[in-house]
């Protein structure tokens, strides 16, 4: 199966489920925000989706893989948004869910985003980082010293 098709299928099932279907089901029947809150929510959702899609693109084009752990990139992806965060894909998904939460004033979605962040944190620390260390060795070690796990590091002047 072509790499882009596999990436699209994974995106529809996993992030599409957690970032689209689950929030839609949880806010079903609620009225969406209006005015500035709606604009903020839509902006966050668009930013979150754009972050995720850019990362999938870099995984496929540069890394020759997909976001699925069973078909992970063959090369360490350190370009695009990965120059600023080691986990921008997760940041994008959390941002998308935050947009849903603001759009519908849903504390349930705030809690979902927080729980998802805890899950991502554990997954990254317990599985992803040790796996990447074994797979890419010194290249990954150097990358970790330069790029923050979640947010960009401040540079000294």
PDB file of C-alpha atoms in Angstrom:
ATOM      1  CA  UNK A   1       0.000   0.000   0.000  1.00  0.00           C
ATOM      2  CA  UNK A   2       1.312   3.435  -0.877  1.00  0.00           C
ATOM      3  CA  UNK A   3       2.842   5.411   1.966  1.00  0.00           C
ATOM      4  CA  UNK A   4       0.431   8.337   1.538  1.00  0.00           C
ATOM      5  CA  UNK A   5      -2.610   6.060   1.642  1.00  0.00           C
ATOM      6  CA  UNK A   6      -1.370   4.406   4.857  1.00  0.00           C
ATOM      7  CA  UNK A   7      -0.757   7.833   6.420  1.00  0.00           C
ATOM      8  CA  UNK A   8      -4.228   9.012   5.365  1.00  0.00           C
ATOM      9  CA  UNK A   9      -5.918   5.896   6.774  1.00  0.00           C
ATOM     10  CA  UNK A  10      -4.071   6.237  10.095  1.00  0.00           C
ATOM     11  CA  UNK A  11      -4.964   9.944  10.221  1.00  0.00           C
ATOM     12  CA  UNK A  12      -8.662   9.279   9.643  1.00  0.00           C
ATOM     13  CA  UNK A  13      -8.828   6.531  12.262  1.00  0.00           C
ATOM     14  CA  UNK A  14      -6.651   7.699  15.173  1.00  0.00           C
ATOM     15  CA  UNK A  15      -6.322  11.514  15.152  1.00  0.00           C
ATOM     16  CA  UNK A  16      -9.598  11.745  13.234  1.00  0.00           C
ATOM     17  CA  UNK A  17     -11.269   9.767  16.002  1.00  0.00           C
ATOM     18  CA  UNK A  18      -9.705  11.589  18.939  1.00  0.00           C
ATOM     19  CA  UNK A  19      -9.623  15.022  17.331  1.00  0.00           C
ATOM     20  CA  UNK A  20     -12.893  14.890  15.423  1.00  0.00           C
ATOM     21  CA  UNK A  21     -15.367  12.100  16.105  1.00  0.00           C
ATOM     22  CA  UNK A  22     -15.016  11.845  19.905  1.00  0.00           C
ATOM     23  CA  UNK A  23     -15.278  15.617  20.501  1.00  0.00           C
ATOM     24  CA  UNK A  24     -18.247  15.830  18.109  1.00  0.00           C
ATOM     25  CA  UNK A  25     -20.035  13.077  20.023  1.00  0.00           C
ATOM     26  CA  UNK A  26     -19.245  14.655  23.394  1.00  0.00           C
ATOM     27  CA  UNK A  27     -20.693  18.052  22.401  1.00  0.00           C
ATOM     28  CA  UNK A  28     -23.615  16.679  20.417  1.00  0.00           C
ATOM     29  CA  UNK A  29     -26.656  18.871  20.909  1.00  0.00           C
ATOM     30  CA  UNK A  30     -24.726  21.823  22.375  1.00  0.00           C
ATOM     31  CA  UNK A  31     -24.784  25.221  20.756  1.00  0.00           C
ATOM     32  CA  UNK A  32     -21.487  26.487  19.366  1.00  0.00           C
ATOM     33  CA  UNK A  33     -19.978  29.735  20.568  1.00  0.00           C
ATOM     34  CA  UNK A  34     -20.310  32.929  18.610  1.00  0.00           C
ATOM     35  CA  UNK A  35     -18.279  36.062  18.135  1.00  0.00           C
ATOM     36  CA  UNK A  36     -14.686  36.242  19.355  1.00  0.00           C
ATOM     37  CA  UNK A  37     -14.885  32.866  21.107  1.00  0.00           C
ATOM     38  CA  UNK A  38     -15.926  31.198  17.860  1.00  0.00           C
ATOM     39  CA  UNK A  39     -13.085  32.901  15.976  1.00  0.00           C
ATOM     40  CA  UNK A  40     -10.571  31.770  18.625  1.00  0.00           C
ATOM     41  CA  UNK A  41     -11.916  28.212  18.577  1.00  0.00           C
ATOM     42  CA  UNK A  42     -11.814  27.950  14.776  1.00  0.00           C
ATOM     43  CA  UNK A  43      -8.286  29.397  14.733  1.00  0.00           C
ATOM     44  CA  UNK A  44      -7.087  26.841  17.304  1.00  0.00           C
ATOM     45  CA  UNK A  45      -8.746  23.998  15.409  1.00  0.00           C
ATOM     46  CA  UNK A  46      -7.213  25.127  12.119  1.00  0.00           C
ATOM     47  CA  UNK A  47      -3.768  25.555  13.693  1.00  0.00           C
ATOM     48  CA  UNK A  48      -3.991  22.139  15.357  1.00  0.00           C
ATOM     49  CA  UNK A  49      -5.044  20.431  12.127  1.00  0.00           C
ATOM     50  CA  UNK A  50      -2.356  22.260  10.117  1.00  0.00           C
ATOM     51  CA  UNK A  51       0.332  21.238  12.614  1.00  0.00           C
ATOM     52  CA  UNK A  52      -0.743  17.605  12.426  1.00  0.00           C
ATOM     53  CA  UNK A  53      -0.940  17.558   8.628  1.00  0.00           C
ATOM     54  CA  UNK A  54       2.478  19.208   8.221  1.00  0.00           C
ATOM     55  CA  UNK A  55       3.971  16.559  10.507  1.00  0.00           C
ATOM     56  CA  UNK A  56       2.367  13.719   8.549  1.00  0.00           C
ATOM     57  CA  UNK A  57       3.791  15.261   5.379  1.00  0.00           C
ATOM     58  CA  UNK A  58       7.302  15.405   6.874  1.00  0.00           C
ATOM     59  CA  UNK A  59       6.999  11.825   8.139  1.00  0.00           C
ATOM     60  CA  UNK A  60       6.080  10.603   4.653  1.00  0.00           C
ATOM     61  CA  UNK A  61       8.352  12.760   2.485  1.00  0.00           C
ATOM     62  CA  UNK A  62      11.458  13.042   4.638  1.00  0.00           C
ATOM     63  CA  UNK A  63      11.131  10.133   7.081  1.00  0.00           C
ATOM     64  CA  UNK A  64       9.665   7.628   4.598  1.00  0.00           C
ATOM     65  CA  UNK A  65       7.089   6.453   7.142  1.00  0.00           C
ATOM     66  CA  UNK A  66       3.752   7.220   8.771  1.00  0.00           C
ATOM     67  CA  UNK A  67       2.600   8.311  12.242  1.00  0.00           C
ATOM     68  CA  UNK A  68       1.578   4.701  12.983  1.00  0.00           C
ATOM     69  CA  UNK A  69       4.139   3.046  15.292  1.00  0.00           C
ATOM     70  CA  UNK A  70       4.026  -0.093  13.128  1.00  0.00           C
ATOM     71  CA  UNK A  71       5.147   1.922  10.076  1.00  0.00           C
ATOM     72  CA  UNK A  72       7.257   4.640  11.690  1.00  0.00           C
ATOM     73  CA  UNK A  73       9.663   6.830   9.705  1.00  0.00           C
ATOM     74  CA  UNK A  74      12.914   5.186   8.647  1.00  0.00           C
ATOM     75  CA  UNK A  75      14.851   8.437   9.071  1.00  0.00           C
ATOM     76  CA  UNK A  76      14.830  10.754  12.085  1.00  0.00           C
ATOM     77  CA  UNK A  77      12.538  13.642  11.169  1.00  0.00           C
ATOM     78  CA  UNK A  78      14.168  16.878  12.337  1.00  0.00           C
ATOM     79  CA  UNK A  79      12.825  19.305   9.766  1.00  0.00           C
ATOM     80  CA  UNK A  80       9.688  21.423   9.558  1.00  0.00           C
ATOM     81  CA  UNK A  81       7.996  21.790  12.926  1.00  0.00           C
ATOM     82  CA  UNK A  82      10.318  19.148  14.364  1.00  0.00           C
ATOM     83  CA  UNK A  83      13.005  21.858  14.444  1.00  0.00           C
ATOM     84  CA  UNK A  84      11.054  23.473  17.297  1.00  0.00           C
ATOM     85  CA  UNK A  85       9.375  20.573  19.120  1.00  0.00           C
ATOM     86  CA  UNK A  86      10.163  16.878  19.309  1.00  0.00           C
ATOM     87  CA  UNK A  87       6.422  16.134  19.427  1.00  0.00           C
ATOM     88  CA  UNK A  88       4.537  18.725  17.378  1.00  0.00           C
ATOM     89  CA  UNK A  89       2.026  16.151  16.139  1.00  0.00           C
ATOM     90  CA  UNK A  90       0.771  15.613  19.696  1.00  0.00           C
ATOM     91  CA  UNK A  91       0.795  19.378  20.332  1.00  0.00           C
ATOM     92  CA  UNK A  92      -1.343  19.817  17.204  1.00  0.00           C
ATOM     93  CA  UNK A  93      -3.913  17.260  18.329  1.00  0.00           C
ATOM     94  CA  UNK A  94      -4.186  18.803  21.806  1.00  0.00           C
ATOM     95  CA  UNK A  95      -4.564  22.252  20.186  1.00  0.00           C
ATOM     96  CA  UNK A  96      -7.371  20.917  17.983  1.00  0.00           C
ATOM     97  CA  UNK A  97      -9.231  19.505  20.996  1.00  0.00           C
ATOM     98  CA  UNK A  98      -8.722  22.792  22.885  1.00  0.00           C
ATOM     99  CA  UNK A  99     -10.446  24.517  19.972  1.00  0.00           C
ATOM    100  CA  UNK A 100     -13.407  22.140  20.288  1.00  0.00           C
ATOM    101  CA  UNK A 101     -13.546  22.798  24.046  1.00  0.00           C
ATOM    102  CA  UNK A 102     -13.624  26.566  23.535  1.00  0.00           C
ATOM    103  CA  UNK A 103     -16.143  26.372  20.706  1.00  0.00           C
ATOM    104  CA  UNK A 104     -18.630  24.460  22.837  1.00  0.00           C
ATOM    105  CA  UNK A 105     -17.616  25.631  26.325  1.00  0.00           C
ATOM    106  CA  UNK A 106     -16.994  22.002  27.272  1.00  0.00           C
ATOM    107  CA  UNK A 107     -15.098  21.158  30.447  1.00  0.00           C
ATOM    108  CA  UNK A 108     -15.391  17.492  29.470  1.00  0.00           C
ATOM    109  CA  UNK A 109     -13.230  18.240  26.430  1.00  0.00           C
ATOM    110  CA  UNK A 110     -10.775  20.195  28.570  1.00  0.00           C
ATOM    111  CA  UNK A 111     -10.408  17.094  30.752  1.00  0.00           C
ATOM    112  CA  UNK A 112     -10.105  14.904  27.645  1.00  0.00           C
ATOM    113  CA  UNK A 113      -7.286  17.119  26.358  1.00  0.00           C
ATOM    114  CA  UNK A 114      -5.520  16.968  29.729  1.00  0.00           C
ATOM    115  CA  UNK A 115      -5.875  13.178  29.959  1.00  0.00           C
ATOM    116  CA  UNK A 116      -4.657  12.829  26.392  1.00  0.00           C
ATOM    117  CA  UNK A 117      -1.635  14.969  27.249  1.00  0.00           C
ATOM    118  CA  UNK A 118      -0.864  12.703  30.228  1.00  0.00           C
ATOM    119  CA  UNK A 119      -1.163   9.662  27.943  1.00  0.00           C
ATOM    120  CA  UNK A 120       1.093  11.264  25.322  1.00  0.00           C
ATOM    121  CA  UNK A 121       3.631  12.198  28.001  1.00  0.00           C
ATOM    122  CA  UNK A 122       3.788   8.637  29.307  1.00  0.00           C
ATOM    123  CA  UNK A 123       3.919   7.157  25.803  1.00  0.00           C
ATOM    124  CA  UNK A 124       6.710   9.521  24.753  1.00  0.00           C
ATOM    125  CA  UNK A 125       8.808   8.938  27.863  1.00  0.00           C
ATOM    126  CA  UNK A 126       8.253   5.198  28.231  1.00  0.00           C
ATOM    127  CA  UNK A 127       8.151   4.064  24.602  1.00  0.00           C
ATOM    128  CA  UNK A 128       8.986   6.654  21.929  1.00  0.00           C
ATOM    129  CA  UNK A 129      12.119   8.232  23.366  1.00  0.00           C
ATOM    130  CA  UNK A 130      13.803   4.914  24.323  1.00  0.00           C
ATOM    131  CA  UNK A 131      12.855   3.479  20.915  1.00  0.00           C
ATOM    132  CA  UNK A 132      14.228   6.487  19.025  1.00  0.00           C
ATOM    133  CA  UNK A 133      17.392   6.378  21.144  1.00  0.00           C
ATOM    134  CA  UNK A 134      17.958   2.731  20.182  1.00  0.00           C
ATOM    135  CA  UNK A 135      17.101   3.323  16.529  1.00  0.00           C
ATOM    136  CA  UNK A 136      18.973   6.576  15.872  1.00  0.00           C
ATOM    137  CA  UNK A 137      21.586   6.681  18.669  1.00  0.00           C
ATOM    138  CA  UNK A 138      23.837   9.739  18.730  1.00  0.00           C
ATOM    139  CA  UNK A 139      21.762  11.564  16.111  1.00  0.00           C
ATOM    140  CA  UNK A 140      18.708  11.416  18.390  1.00  0.00           C
ATOM    141  CA  UNK A 141      20.764  12.304  21.476  1.00  0.00           C
ATOM    142  CA  UNK A 142      22.048  15.456  19.759  1.00  0.00           C
ATOM    143  CA  UNK A 143      18.531  16.311  18.616  1.00  0.00           C
ATOM    144  CA  UNK A 144      17.185  15.972  22.184  1.00  0.00           C
ATOM    145  CA  UNK A 145      19.739  18.454  23.480  1.00  0.00           C
ATOM    146  CA  UNK A 146      18.706  21.056  20.895  1.00  0.00           C
ATOM    147  CA  UNK A 147      14.918  20.714  20.723  1.00  0.00           C
ATOM    148  CA  UNK A 148      12.347  20.750  23.549  1.00  0.00           C
ATOM    149  CA  UNK A 149      10.013  17.835  24.093  1.00  0.00           C
ATOM    150  CA  UNK A 150       6.806  19.876  23.718  1.00  0.00           C
ATOM    151  CA  UNK A 151       7.547  23.563  23.183  1.00  0.00           C
ATOM    152  CA  UNK A 152      10.467  25.417  21.606  1.00  0.00           C
ATOM    153  CA  UNK A 153      13.392  26.099  23.893  1.00  0.00           C
ATOM    154  CA  UNK A 154      14.492  29.615  24.521  1.00  0.00           C
ATOM    155  CA  UNK A 155      17.815  30.410  22.965  1.00  0.00           C
ATOM    156  CA  UNK A 156      20.450  32.326  24.847  1.00  0.00           C
ATOM    157  CA  UNK A 157      21.634  35.576  23.383  1.00  0.00           C
TER     158      UNK A 157
END
